[in-house]
mmCIF file of C-alpha atoms and ligand atoms in Angstrom:
data_model
loop_
_atom_site.group_PDB
_atom_site.id
_atom_site.type_symbol
_atom_site.label_atom_id
_atom_site.label_comp_id
_atom_site.label_asym_id
_atom_site.label_seq_id
_atom_site.Cartn_x
_atom_site.Cartn_y
_atom_site.Cartn_z
ATOM 1 C CA UNK Q 1 137.703 66.643 -126.377
ATOM 2 C CA UNK Q 2 133.961 66.195 -126.152
ATOM 3 C CA UNK Q 3 133.540 68.047 -122.843
ATOM 4 C CA UNK Q 4 132.455 64.859 -121.022
ATOM 5 C CA UNK Q 5 134.492 63.795 -118.011
ATOM 6 C CA UNK Q 6 134.430 60.163 -116.905
ATOM 7 C CA UNK Q 7 135.250 59.739 -113.200
ATOM 8 C CA UNK Q 8 137.273 56.675 -112.199
ATOM 9 C CA UNK Q 9 135.455 56.212 -108.910
ATOM 10 C CA UNK Q 10 132.023 56.675 -107.372
ATOM 11 C CA UNK Q 11 132.691 59.793 -105.302
ATOM 12 C CA UNK Q 12 130.760 62.136 -107.621
ATOM 13 C CA UNK Q 13 127.526 60.240 -108.160
ATOM 14 C CA UNK Q 14 124.265 62.238 -108.478
ATOM 15 C CA UNK Q 15 121.636 62.217 -105.704
ATOM 16 C CA UNK Q 16 119.000 59.478 -105.951
ATOM 17 C CA UNK Q 17 115.530 58.968 -104.526
ATOM 18 C CA UNK Q 18 115.678 57.090 -101.211
ATOM 19 C CA UNK Q 19 112.707 54.871 -102.131
ATOM 20 C CA UNK Q 20 114.543 53.143 -104.964
ATOM 21 C CA UNK Q 21 115.386 49.494 -104.403
ATOM 22 C CA UNK Q 22 119.162 49.331 -104.894
ATOM 23 C CA UNK Q 23 120.221 46.091 -106.570
ATOM 24 C CA UNK Q 24 123.907 47.095 -106.833
ATOM 25 C CA UNK Q 25 125.504 50.227 -105.421
ATOM 26 C CA UNK Q 26 128.668 50.799 -107.498
ATOM 27 C CA UNK Q 27 127.882 50.916 -110.388
ATOM 28 C CA UNK Q 28 124.444 52.131 -109.367
ATOM 29 C CA UNK Q 29 121.608 49.838 -110.379
ATOM 30 C CA UNK Q 30 118.194 50.443 -108.916
ATOM 31 C CA UNK Q 31 114.486 50.080 -109.622
ATOM 32 C CA UNK Q 32 111.343 51.426 -107.981
ATOM 33 C CA UNK Q 33 109.181 49.181 -105.877
ATOM 34 C CA UNK Q 34 106.800 47.337 -108.206
ATOM 35 C CA UNK Q 35 103.684 48.875 -106.620
ATOM 36 C CA UNK Q 36 104.993 52.403 -107.335
ATOM 37 C CA UNK Q 37 105.642 51.586 -110.983
ATOM 38 C CA UNK Q 38 102.046 51.423 -112.199
ATOM 39 C CA UNK Q 39 100.735 54.388 -110.258
ATOM 40 C CA UNK Q 40 101.283 56.546 -113.353
ATOM 41 C CA UNK Q 41 101.396 55.981 -117.096
ATOM 42 C CA UNK Q 42 104.506 58.148 -117.428
ATOM 43 C CA UNK Q 43 107.168 57.062 -114.951
ATOM 44 C CA UNK Q 44 108.544 59.993 -112.936
ATOM 45 C CA UNK Q 45 112.286 60.474 -113.540
ATOM 46 C CA UNK Q 46 113.120 59.862 -109.871
ATOM 47 C CA UNK Q 47 111.412 56.479 -109.958
ATOM 48 C CA UNK Q 48 112.750 55.451 -113.358
ATOM 49 C CA UNK Q 49 115.096 52.445 -113.098
ATOM 50 C CA UNK Q 50 118.795 53.231 -113.361
ATOM 51 C CA UNK Q 51 121.142 50.791 -115.093
ATOM 52 C CA UNK Q 52 124.820 51.688 -115.120
ATOM 53 C CA UNK Q 53 128.090 49.904 -115.778
ATOM 54 C CA UNK Q 54 130.456 52.528 -114.382
ATOM 55 C CA UNK Q 55 130.620 55.903 -112.612
ATOM 56 C CA UNK Q 56 128.280 58.590 -113.996
ATOM 57 C CA UNK Q 57 130.046 61.053 -116.367
ATOM 58 C CA UNK Q 58 130.128 64.792 -115.735
ATOM 59 C CA UNK Q 59 129.858 67.755 -118.129
ATOM 60 C CA UNK Q 60 131.849 70.755 -116.973
ATOM 61 C CA UNK Q 61 130.955 73.119 -119.824
ATOM 62 C CA UNK Q 62 127.857 72.413 -121.926
ATOM 63 C CA UNK Q 63 129.005 74.941 -124.576
ATOM 64 C CA UNK Q 64 132.067 72.802 -125.246
ATOM 65 C CA UNK Q 65 130.223 69.493 -125.233
ATOM 66 C CA UNK Q 66 130.062 67.901 -128.681
ATOM 67 C CA UNK Q 67 129.491 64.538 -130.348
ATOM 68 C CA UNK Q 68 131.833 63.605 -133.145
ATOM 69 C CA UNK Q 69 130.277 61.820 -136.066
ATOM 70 C CA UNK Q 70 132.981 59.811 -137.808
ATOM 71 C CA UNK Q 71 133.712 56.600 -139.679
ATOM 72 C CA UNK Q 72 132.675 55.591 -143.176
ATOM 73 C CA UNK Q 73 131.378 59.013 -144.217
ATOM 74 C CA UNK Q 74 132.750 61.740 -146.467
ATOM 75 C CA UNK Q 75 132.946 64.597 -143.979
ATOM 76 C CA UNK Q 76 133.312 63.760 -140.294
ATOM 77 C CA UNK Q 77 131.820 66.448 -138.119
ATOM 78 C CA UNK Q 78 131.535 67.591 -134.524
ATOM 79 C CA UNK Q 79 128.004 68.388 -133.446
ATOM 80 C CA UNK Q 80 127.503 70.790 -130.550
ATOM 81 C CA UNK Q 81 124.260 71.020 -128.591
ATOM 82 C CA UNK Q 82 123.351 74.166 -130.536
ATOM 83 C CA UNK Q 83 123.510 72.116 -133.775
ATOM 84 C CA UNK Q 84 121.267 69.428 -132.282
ATOM 85 C CA UNK Q 85 118.798 71.996 -130.864
ATOM 86 C CA UNK Q 86 118.462 73.554 -134.343
ATOM 87 C CA UNK Q 87 117.038 70.334 -135.784
ATOM 88 C CA UNK Q 88 113.278 69.675 -135.511
ATOM 89 C CA UNK Q 89 112.401 68.506 -132.007
ATOM 90 C CA UNK Q 90 110.440 65.261 -131.760
ATOM 91 C CA UNK Q 91 108.736 63.841 -128.719
ATOM 92 C CA UNK Q 92 108.248 60.081 -128.434
ATOM 93 C CA UNK Q 93 106.631 58.192 -125.563
ATOM 94 C CA UNK Q 94 108.635 55.003 -125.257
ATOM 95 C CA UNK Q 95 109.136 52.347 -122.631
ATOM 96 C CA UNK Q 96 112.760 51.530 -121.959
ATOM 97 C CA UNK Q 97 113.191 48.013 -120.600
ATOM 98 C CA UNK Q 98 116.384 46.385 -119.460
ATOM 99 C CA UNK Q 99 116.906 42.911 -120.938
ATOM 100 C CA UNK Q 100 117.587 41.777 -117.354
ATOM 101 C CA UNK Q 101 114.124 42.744 -116.100
ATOM 102 C CA UNK Q 102 112.706 39.856 -113.965
ATOM 103 C CA UNK Q 103 116.139 38.211 -113.740
ATOM 104 C CA UNK Q 104 115.798 37.380 -110.030
ATOM 105 C CA UNK Q 105 112.832 35.132 -110.800
ATOM 106 C CA UNK Q 106 114.781 33.368 -113.551
ATOM 107 C CA UNK Q 107 117.665 32.708 -111.170
ATOM 108 C CA UNK Q 108 115.300 30.789 -108.877
ATOM 109 C CA UNK Q 109 115.099 28.112 -111.576
ATOM 110 C CA UNK Q 110 118.862 27.851 -111.949
ATOM 111 C CA UNK Q 111 121.642 30.262 -111.125
ATOM 112 C CA UNK Q 112 122.260 33.064 -113.657
ATOM 113 C CA UNK Q 113 124.987 35.697 -113.849
ATOM 114 C CA UNK Q 114 124.054 39.366 -113.532
ATOM 115 C CA UNK Q 115 122.472 42.044 -111.361
ATOM 116 C CA UNK Q 116 119.203 40.778 -109.872
ATOM 117 C CA UNK Q 117 116.060 42.687 -110.865
ATOM 118 C CA UNK Q 118 112.469 42.338 -109.768
ATOM 119 C CA UNK Q 119 109.777 43.350 -112.297
ATOM 120 C CA UNK Q 120 110.531 47.093 -112.417
ATOM 121 C CA UNK Q 121 113.682 47.350 -114.569
ATOM 122 C CA UNK Q 122 111.660 49.389 -117.028
ATOM 123 C CA UNK Q 123 109.881 52.700 -117.229
ATOM 124 C CA UNK Q 124 107.749 54.674 -119.635
ATOM 125 C CA UNK Q 125 109.014 58.164 -120.429
ATOM 126 C CA UNK Q 126 108.331 61.035 -122.789
ATOM 127 C CA UNK Q 127 111.633 61.524 -124.621
ATOM 128 C CA UNK Q 128 112.392 64.622 -126.696
ATOM 129 C CA UNK Q 129 115.273 65.329 -128.997
ATOM 130 C CA UNK Q 130 116.425 65.252 -132.603
ATOM 131 C CA UNK Q 131 115.695 62.271 -134.799
ATOM 132 C CA UNK Q 132 118.857 60.346 -135.582
ATOM 133 C CA UNK Q 133 117.644 60.194 -139.211
ATOM 134 C CA UNK Q 134 117.794 64.030 -139.342
ATOM 135 C CA UNK Q 135 121.234 64.114 -137.700
ATOM 136 C CA UNK Q 136 122.593 61.623 -140.231
ATOM 137 C CA UNK Q 137 121.040 63.572 -143.086
ATOM 138 C CA UNK Q 138 122.856 66.639 -141.804
ATOM 139 C CA UNK Q 139 126.149 64.846 -142.285
ATOM 140 C CA UNK Q 140 125.216 63.616 -145.756
ATOM 141 C CA UNK Q 141 123.510 60.244 -145.237
ATOM 142 C CA UNK Q 142 120.052 60.307 -146.853
ATOM 143 C CA UNK Q 143 116.926 58.940 -145.148
ATOM 144 C CA UNK Q 144 116.217 55.212 -145.716
ATOM 145 C CA UNK Q 145 119.866 54.337 -146.411
ATOM 146 C CA UNK Q 146 121.066 50.760 -146.016
ATOM 147 C CA UNK Q 147 124.706 51.625 -146.566
ATOM 148 C CA UNK Q 148 126.982 54.589 -147.229
ATOM 149 C CA UNK Q 149 129.069 54.723 -150.452
ATOM 150 C CA UNK Q 150 132.109 53.699 -148.416
ATOM 151 C CA UNK Q 151 130.360 50.624 -146.987
ATOM 152 C CA UNK Q 152 128.943 51.871 -143.672
ATOM 153 C CA UNK Q 153 126.012 49.685 -142.613
ATOM 154 C CA UNK Q 154 125.818 50.221 -138.856
ATOM 155 C CA UNK Q 155 125.662 53.204 -136.523
ATOM 156 C CA UNK Q 156 127.727 52.854 -133.380
ATOM 157 C CA UNK Q 157 127.058 54.950 -130.287
ATOM 158 C CA UNK Q 158 130.072 55.391 -128.005
ATOM 159 C CA UNK Q 159 130.044 56.856 -124.508
ATOM 160 C CA UNK Q 160 132.858 57.754 -122.106
ATOM 161 C CA UNK Q 161 131.918 55.875 -118.922
ATOM 162 C CA UNK Q 162 134.606 53.525 -117.638
ATOM 163 C CA UNK Q 163 133.203 49.996 -117.645
ATOM 164 C CA UNK Q 164 135.097 47.071 -116.179
ATOM 165 C CA UNK Q 165 133.592 44.748 -118.803
ATOM 166 C CA UNK Q 166 135.346 46.893 -121.442
ATOM 167 C CA UNK Q 167 138.596 46.833 -119.413
ATOM 168 C CA UNK Q 168 137.969 50.408 -118.302
ATOM 169 C CA UNK Q 169 136.826 51.514 -121.760
ATOM 170 C CA UNK Q 170 133.503 53.127 -122.636
ATOM 171 C CA UNK Q 171 130.072 51.587 -123.082
ATOM 172 C CA UNK Q 172 129.094 51.210 -126.742
ATOM 173 C CA UNK Q 173 126.468 49.597 -128.950
ATOM 174 C CA UNK Q 174 125.223 49.823 -132.522
ATOM 175 C CA UNK Q 175 122.043 49.632 -134.570
ATOM 176 C CA UNK Q 176 121.669 48.990 -138.318
ATOM 177 C CA UNK Q 177 121.979 52.067 -140.557
ATOM 178 C CA UNK Q 178 118.600 51.201 -142.098
ATOM 179 C CA UNK Q 179 116.938 51.633 -138.684
ATOM 180 C CA UNK Q 180 118.937 54.755 -137.855
ATOM 181 C CA UNK Q 181 117.947 56.516 -141.107
ATOM 182 C CA UNK Q 182 114.292 55.443 -140.994
ATOM 183 C CA UNK Q 183 112.303 58.360 -139.537
ATOM 184 C CA UNK Q 184 109.468 55.962 -138.609
ATOM 185 C CA UNK Q 185 111.795 53.996 -136.317
ATOM 186 C CA UNK Q 186 111.777 57.123 -134.110
ATOM 187 C CA UNK Q 187 115.389 56.696 -132.971
ATOM 188 C CA UNK Q 188 116.245 59.849 -131.038
ATOM 189 C CA UNK Q 189 119.250 61.692 -129.804
ATOM 190 C CA UNK Q 190 117.349 62.737 -126.706
ATOM 191 C CA UNK Q 191 118.108 65.729 -124.515
ATOM 192 C CA UNK Q 192 114.859 65.759 -122.524
ATOM 193 C CA UNK Q 193 113.069 63.162 -120.426
ATOM 194 C CA UNK Q 194 109.502 63.911 -119.310
ATOM 195 C CA UNK Q 195 109.896 67.464 -120.704
ATOM 196 C CA UNK Q 196 112.869 68.251 -118.476
ATOM 197 C CA UNK Q 197 116.560 68.341 -119.347
ATOM 198 C CA UNK Q 198 117.956 64.803 -119.043
ATOM 199 C CA UNK Q 199 119.547 64.251 -115.663
ATOM 200 C CA UNK Q 200 122.999 62.767 -115.160
ATOM 201 C CA UNK Q 201 121.785 59.265 -114.338
ATOM 202 C CA UNK Q 202 119.797 59.060 -117.566
ATOM 203 C CA UNK Q 203 122.447 60.365 -119.953
ATOM 204 C CA UNK Q 204 122.889 64.143 -119.657
ATOM 205 C CA UNK Q 205 123.464 65.890 -121.958
ATOM 206 C CA UNK Q 206 122.607 63.547 -124.841
ATOM 207 C CA UNK Q 207 121.656 59.893 -125.208
ATOM 208 C CA UNK Q 208 120.351 57.538 -127.831
ATOM 209 C CA UNK Q 209 116.795 56.255 -127.477
ATOM 210 C CA UNK Q 210 116.039 53.231 -129.647
ATOM 211 C CA UNK Q 211 112.330 52.503 -129.149
ATOM 212 C CA UNK Q 212 111.134 48.898 -129.059
ATOM 213 C CA UNK Q 213 114.671 47.588 -128.529
ATOM 214 C CA UNK Q 214 116.268 46.364 -125.280
ATOM 215 C CA UNK Q 215 117.555 49.254 -123.156
ATOM 216 C CA UNK Q 216 121.178 48.203 -123.688
ATOM 217 C CA UNK Q 217 121.189 49.803 -127.152
ATOM 218 C CA UNK Q 218 120.055 53.237 -125.896
ATOM 219 C CA UNK Q 219 123.530 54.537 -125.101
ATOM 220 C CA UNK Q 220 123.801 57.337 -122.522
ATOM 221 C CA UNK Q 221 126.328 60.242 -122.439
ATOM 222 C CA UNK Q 222 127.123 60.186 -126.142
ATOM 223 C CA UNK Q 223 130.692 60.983 -127.056
ATOM 224 C CA UNK Q 224 130.815 59.808 -130.670
ATOM 225 C CA UNK Q 225 128.672 58.255 -133.350
ATOM 226 C CA UNK Q 226 130.588 56.071 -135.787
ATOM 227 C CA UNK Q 227 129.406 54.796 -139.123
ATOM 228 C CA UNK Q 228 130.892 51.310 -139.361
ATOM 229 C CA UNK Q 229 130.799 48.336 -141.724
ATOM 230 C CA UNK Q 230 130.091 45.553 -139.216
ATOM 231 C CA UNK Q 231 128.042 45.787 -136.052
ATOM 232 C CA UNK Q 232 129.821 47.143 -132.959
ATOM 233 C CA UNK Q 233 132.396 44.702 -131.573
ATOM 234 C CA UNK Q 234 132.073 45.954 -127.986
ATOM 235 C CA UNK Q 235 131.499 43.669 -124.994
ATOM 236 C CA UNK Q 236 127.836 44.567 -124.556
ATOM 237 C CA UNK Q 237 127.051 43.652 -128.171
ATOM 238 C CA UNK Q 238 129.250 40.571 -128.576
ATOM 239 C CA UNK Q 239 129.696 38.972 -125.150
ATOM 240 C CA UNK Q 240 126.553 40.015 -123.354
ATOM 241 C CA UNK Q 241 122.860 40.677 -124.073
ATOM 242 C CA UNK Q 242 122.531 37.656 -126.325
ATOM 243 C CA UNK Q 243 119.784 35.086 -125.830
ATOM 244 C CA UNK Q 244 121.146 31.550 -125.512
ATOM 245 C CA UNK Q 245 119.127 28.320 -125.195
ATOM 246 C CA UNK Q 246 118.833 26.567 -121.796
ATOM 247 C CA UNK Q 247 121.456 23.921 -122.662
ATOM 248 C CA UNK Q 248 124.232 26.485 -123.115
ATOM 249 C CA UNK Q 249 126.203 27.179 -119.938
ATOM 250 C CA UNK Q 250 129.543 28.795 -119.092
ATOM 251 C CA UNK Q 251 131.509 25.635 -119.967
ATOM 252 C CA UNK Q 252 130.184 25.339 -123.535
ATOM 253 C CA UNK Q 253 129.299 28.873 -124.599
ATOM 254 C CA UNK Q 254 130.343 30.205 -128.008
ATOM 255 C CA UNK Q 255 129.344 33.873 -128.063
ATOM 256 C CA UNK Q 256 129.726 34.092 -131.850
ATOM 257 C CA UNK Q 257 126.849 31.614 -132.297
ATOM 258 C CA UNK Q 258 124.155 34.151 -131.472
ATOM 259 C CA UNK Q 259 123.215 37.640 -132.615
ATOM 260 C CA UNK Q 260 123.058 40.626 -130.284
ATOM 261 C CA UNK Q 261 119.520 40.942 -128.902
ATOM 262 C CA UNK Q 262 117.672 43.908 -130.379
ATOM 263 C CA UNK Q 263 113.812 43.987 -130.176
ATOM 264 C CA UNK Q 264 112.360 42.864 -126.883
ATOM 265 C CA UNK Q 265 109.638 40.181 -126.800
ATOM 266 C CA UNK Q 266 106.103 40.490 -125.443
ATOM 267 C CA UNK Q 267 106.099 40.989 -121.682
ATOM 268 C CA UNK Q 268 103.788 41.746 -118.777
ATOM 269 C CA UNK Q 269 103.912 41.765 -115.002
ATOM 270 C CA UNK Q 270 101.527 42.218 -112.113
ATOM 271 C CA UNK Q 271 102.657 45.097 -109.917
ATOM 272 C CA UNK Q 272 99.863 45.524 -107.394
ATOM 273 C CA UNK Q 273 100.730 42.255 -105.630
ATOM 274 C CA UNK Q 274 103.961 40.871 -104.200
ATOM 275 C CA UNK Q 275 105.315 37.445 -105.121
ATOM 276 C CA UNK Q 276 103.433 36.274 -102.047
ATOM 277 C CA UNK Q 277 100.640 38.485 -100.694
ATOM 278 C CA UNK Q 278 98.571 37.847 -97.575
ATOM 279 C CA UNK Q 279 94.954 38.979 -97.820
ATOM 280 C CA UNK Q 280 91.520 38.581 -96.322
ATOM 281 C CA UNK Q 281 89.122 36.681 -98.619
ATOM 282 C CA UNK Q 282 87.362 39.167 -100.914
ATOM 283 C CA UNK Q 283 87.925 41.575 -103.778
ATOM 284 C CA UNK Q 284 91.413 42.226 -105.070
ATOM 285 C CA UNK Q 285 92.623 44.573 -107.801
ATOM 286 C CA UNK Q 286 95.209 43.092 -110.157
ATOM 287 C CA UNK Q 287 97.154 45.862 -111.861
ATOM 288 C CA UNK Q 288 100.270 45.777 -114.013
ATOM 289 C CA UNK Q 289 101.971 46.671 -117.279
ATOM 290 C CA UNK Q 290 102.245 44.997 -120.687
ATOM 291 C CA UNK Q 291 104.441 45.843 -123.664
ATOM 292 C CA UNK Q 292 106.053 44.368 -126.715
ATOM 293 C CA UNK Q 293 109.074 45.263 -128.833
ATOM 294 C CA UNK Q 294 109.561 46.392 -132.408
ATOM 295 C CA UNK Q 295 106.564 48.732 -132.351
ATOM 296 C CA UNK Q 296 104.119 45.869 -131.850
ATOM 297 C CA UNK Q 297 101.339 47.025 -129.580
ATOM 298 C CA UNK Q 298 99.487 44.960 -127.020
ATOM 299 C CA UNK Q 299 96.403 43.147 -128.253
ATOM 300 C CA UNK Q 300 95.254 41.562 -125.011
ATOM 301 C CA UNK Q 301 96.226 40.857 -121.426
ATOM 302 C CA UNK Q 302 94.810 37.682 -119.858
ATOM 303 C CA UNK Q 303 94.527 37.181 -116.133
ATOM 304 C CA UNK Q 304 93.940 33.918 -114.292
ATOM 305 C CA UNK Q 305 93.075 33.470 -110.626
ATOM 306 C CA UNK Q 306 93.468 29.691 -110.641
ATOM 307 C CA UNK Q 307 97.099 29.341 -111.668
ATOM 308 C CA UNK Q 308 96.376 29.379 -115.409
ATOM 309 C CA UNK Q 309 93.467 26.910 -115.735
ATOM 310 C CA UNK Q 310 90.933 29.579 -116.703
ATOM 311 C CA UNK Q 311 91.407 33.142 -117.896
ATOM 312 C CA UNK Q 312 89.606 36.449 -118.273
ATOM 313 C CA UNK Q 313 90.656 39.508 -120.238
ATOM 314 C CA UNK Q 314 91.951 42.463 -118.251
ATOM 315 C CA UNK Q 315 90.978 46.033 -119.002
ATOM 316 C CA UNK Q 316 93.767 47.987 -120.705
ATOM 317 C CA UNK Q 317 94.281 51.668 -120.195
ATOM 318 C CA UNK Q 318 96.899 54.179 -121.223
ATOM 319 C CA UNK Q 319 96.190 56.772 -118.644
ATOM 320 C CA UNK Q 320 94.149 56.267 -115.515
ATOM 321 C CA UNK Q 321 90.493 56.390 -116.520
ATOM 322 C CA UNK Q 322 91.272 56.564 -120.274
ATOM 323 C CA UNK Q 323 90.633 53.232 -121.995
ATOM 324 C CA UNK Q 324 93.211 51.978 -124.461
ATOM 325 C CA UNK Q 325 92.037 52.242 -128.090
ATOM 326 C CA UNK Q 326 94.459 50.339 -130.349
ATOM 327 C CA UNK Q 327 93.025 51.800 -133.591
ATOM 328 C CA UNK Q 328 93.821 55.317 -132.447
ATOM 329 C CA UNK Q 329 96.661 56.631 -134.604
ATOM 330 C CA UNK Q 330 98.003 58.524 -131.616
ATOM 331 C CA UNK Q 331 98.248 55.379 -129.502
ATOM 332 C CA UNK Q 332 101.797 54.972 -128.360
ATOM 333 C CA UNK Q 333 103.225 52.021 -130.243
ATOM 334 C CA UNK Q 334 106.540 52.202 -128.390
ATOM 335 C CA UNK Q 335 104.934 52.462 -124.962
ATOM 336 C CA UNK Q 336 103.479 50.062 -122.455
ATOM 337 C CA UNK Q 337 99.807 49.740 -121.632
ATOM 338 C CA UNK Q 338 98.658 49.393 -118.066
ATOM 339 C CA UNK Q 339 96.065 46.766 -117.212
ATOM 340 C CA UNK Q 340 93.608 46.162 -114.448
ATOM 341 C CA UNK Q 341 91.296 43.323 -113.402
ATOM 342 C CA UNK Q 342 89.114 42.860 -110.333
ATOM 343 C CA UNK Q 343 88.883 39.404 -108.808
ATOM 344 C CA UNK Q 344 87.064 37.789 -105.947
ATOM 345 C CA UNK Q 345 89.524 35.585 -104.082
ATOM 346 C CA UNK Q 346 88.062 33.255 -101.476
ATOM 347 C CA UNK Q 347 90.990 30.920 -100.937
ATOM 348 C CA UNK Q 348 94.748 30.809 -101.389
ATOM 349 C CA UNK Q 349 95.684 30.589 -105.035
ATOM 350 C CA UNK Q 350 98.100 31.606 -107.750
ATOM 351 C CA UNK Q 351 97.287 34.612 -109.931
ATOM 352 C CA UNK Q 352 98.883 34.675 -113.382
ATOM 353 C CA UNK Q 353 99.020 37.195 -116.220
ATOM 354 C CA UNK Q 354 100.123 36.861 -119.852
ATOM 355 C CA UNK Q 355 100.036 39.350 -122.688
ATOM 356 C CA UNK Q 356 99.489 38.876 -126.414
ATOM 357 C CA UNK Q 357 100.945 41.404 -128.860
ATOM 358 C CA UNK Q 358 99.468 42.532 -132.178
ATOM 359 C CA UNK Q 359 101.485 39.866 -134.019
ATOM 360 C CA UNK Q 360 99.845 37.194 -131.835
ATOM 361 C CA UNK Q 361 103.042 36.483 -129.904
ATOM 362 C CA UNK Q 362 102.287 35.303 -126.392
ATOM 363 C CA UNK Q 363 104.442 34.912 -123.301
ATOM 364 C CA UNK Q 364 105.764 31.406 -122.558
ATOM 365 C CA UNK Q 365 104.102 29.537 -119.714
ATOM 366 C CA UNK Q 366 107.242 28.585 -117.819
ATOM 367 C CA UNK Q 367 110.538 30.246 -117.130
ATOM 368 C CA UNK Q 368 112.410 26.897 -117.445
ATOM 369 C CA UNK Q 369 111.984 26.781 -121.226
ATOM 370 C CA UNK Q 370 113.575 30.210 -121.679
ATOM 371 C CA UNK Q 371 116.242 29.966 -118.968
ATOM 372 C CA UNK Q 372 119.542 31.346 -120.218
ATOM 373 C CA UNK Q 373 122.863 31.754 -118.450
ATOM 374 C CA UNK Q 374 122.759 35.571 -118.417
ATOM 375 C CA UNK Q 375 119.185 35.645 -117.197
ATOM 376 C CA UNK Q 376 117.871 37.943 -119.900
ATOM 377 C CA UNK Q 377 114.379 38.272 -121.351
ATOM 378 C CA UNK Q 378 112.416 36.556 -118.629
ATOM 379 C CA UNK Q 379 109.029 36.962 -120.250
ATOM 380 C CA UNK Q 380 107.341 33.906 -118.778
ATOM 381 C CA UNK Q 381 103.774 34.275 -117.458
ATOM 382 C CA UNK Q 382 103.966 36.433 -114.392
ATOM 383 C CA UNK Q 383 102.688 34.546 -111.366
ATOM 384 C CA UNK Q 384 102.035 35.700 -107.815
ATOM 385 C CA UNK Q 385 100.644 33.809 -104.855
ATOM 386 C CA UNK Q 386 97.893 35.106 -102.638
ATOM 387 C CA UNK Q 387 97.457 33.524 -99.268
ATOM 388 C CA UNK Q 388 94.077 34.125 -97.669
ATOM 389 C CA UNK Q 389 94.078 34.841 -93.972
ATOM 390 C CA UNK Q 390 92.202 31.704 -92.832
ATOM 391 C CA UNK Q 391 94.180 29.281 -94.944
ATOM 392 C CA UNK Q 392 96.927 26.990 -93.738
ATOM 393 C CA UNK Q 393 99.085 27.636 -96.813
HETATM 394 N N1 MTE B 1 124.848 53.707 -121.709
HETATM 395 C C1 MTE B 1 126.026 53.864 -121.108
HETATM 396 N N2 MTE B 1 126.868 54.805 -121.562
HETATM 397 N N3 MTE B 1 126.404 53.118 -120.044
HETATM 398 C C2 MTE B 1 125.566 52.135 -119.554
HETATM 399 O O1 MTE B 1 125.921 51.473 -118.577
HETATM 400 N N4 MTE B 1 123.437 50.956 -119.792
HETATM 401 C C3 MTE B 1 122.489 50.498 -120.807
HETATM 402 C C4 MTE B 1 121.820 51.674 -121.496
HETATM 403 N N5 MTE B 1 122.791 52.653 -121.889
HETATM 404 C C5 MTE B 1 124.311 51.928 -120.186
HETATM 405 C C6 MTE B 1 123.986 52.780 -121.267
HETATM 406 C C7 MTE B 1 121.451 49.627 -120.289
HETATM 407 S S1 MTE B 1 121.886 48.013 -120.077
HETATM 408 C C8 MTE B 1 120.184 50.061 -120.079
HETATM 409 S S2 MTE B 1 118.967 48.957 -119.664
HETATM 410 C C9 MTE B 1 119.803 51.462 -120.209
HETATM 411 O O2 MTE B 1 120.918 52.274 -120.591
HETATM 412 C C10 MTE B 1 119.272 52.009 -118.907
HETATM 413 O O3 MTE B 1 118.938 53.348 -119.024
HETATM 414 P P1 MTE B 1 118.535 54.179 -117.741
HETATM 415 O O4 MTE B 1 119.579 54.028 -116.698
HETATM 416 O O5 MTE B 1 118.336 55.575 -118.231
HETATM 417 O O6 MTE B 1 117.215 53.604 -117.260
#
């Protein structure tokens, strides 16, 4: 027994902030309002999006809680919190983004299956915990390993929550062993979020944090960690969170054709304006976030106030009033940057934003070309309309 209890219903859910926009109640899926998202570089826990597939687990006795590390290793072991706390504590600022962020906008092109999200299914937090590379070393797997002597090549995280997609079984996902044992990949077994003990919604007492990778791989409420030969065969790895081309639909899908999505692509969104905003002609502040996956930082954010005909570069900042300096070794490669641009709007128009990452990847112009049946990875230019007060539009 790991000490984690998985309720079968939603009668013991934790309290949540009333300002969250609830996209689905049971399981609880909610995001902050987009304007609240960019008011701080570090997203407060209460406003951090919550993405669940079942009722939230409960820990009745933290002393008894343990994670079993098993599979293709010589000596399986149970790790208690006191074992994890003994390891060096690392703190990583990383943005967690759900692959379904901006799904609602994609579904306007053509219907997609999944919980609808606006542009705030992500948040930037300061995560603290043990490095997975240190934990694996503790059980005999050296740093920078690609496989174990008995053929283990993947690290599977298994929870206890009862998910209907898994026929009532737990949520699980895996990452390659090479990533898990690479200290620079900064994969954490996190027990703190924004310097406070993780709360129940975000994975108390222990969760995986896989920076630069879609949120689906950062498994909450860890019950076991398995060293396995092939990647995890669970629903959320094999029959979900895969990026299909626009011509694949439910009548011709072959899930085995595509790999599980890992890194997320370059992304940005305007948060200071609604999809349609009414305003008096004059100055407007365009503010939002930009991020990329795989540890690629943001090179540039371009903003257009004529629907994408002409562009200017937005100002990037990490903290309000502190300009973003990409050369700075301390710059957070796993975290978003916030951006800001002032514009003078005299007539109704479309404002657009697109980001470019340090590899030169840029967001696609239109959502149609990246439409996929599950509505994941909508990274198309973010566009909002402003309607000036004296216009007929
Ligand atoms: N872990 C478990 N055990 N159960 C889940 O439903 N959801 C995943 C991931 N880890 C999930 C999970 C998904 S899809 C995302 S986007 C992130 O957790 C969301 O983390 P958050 O709720 O802390 O924001």
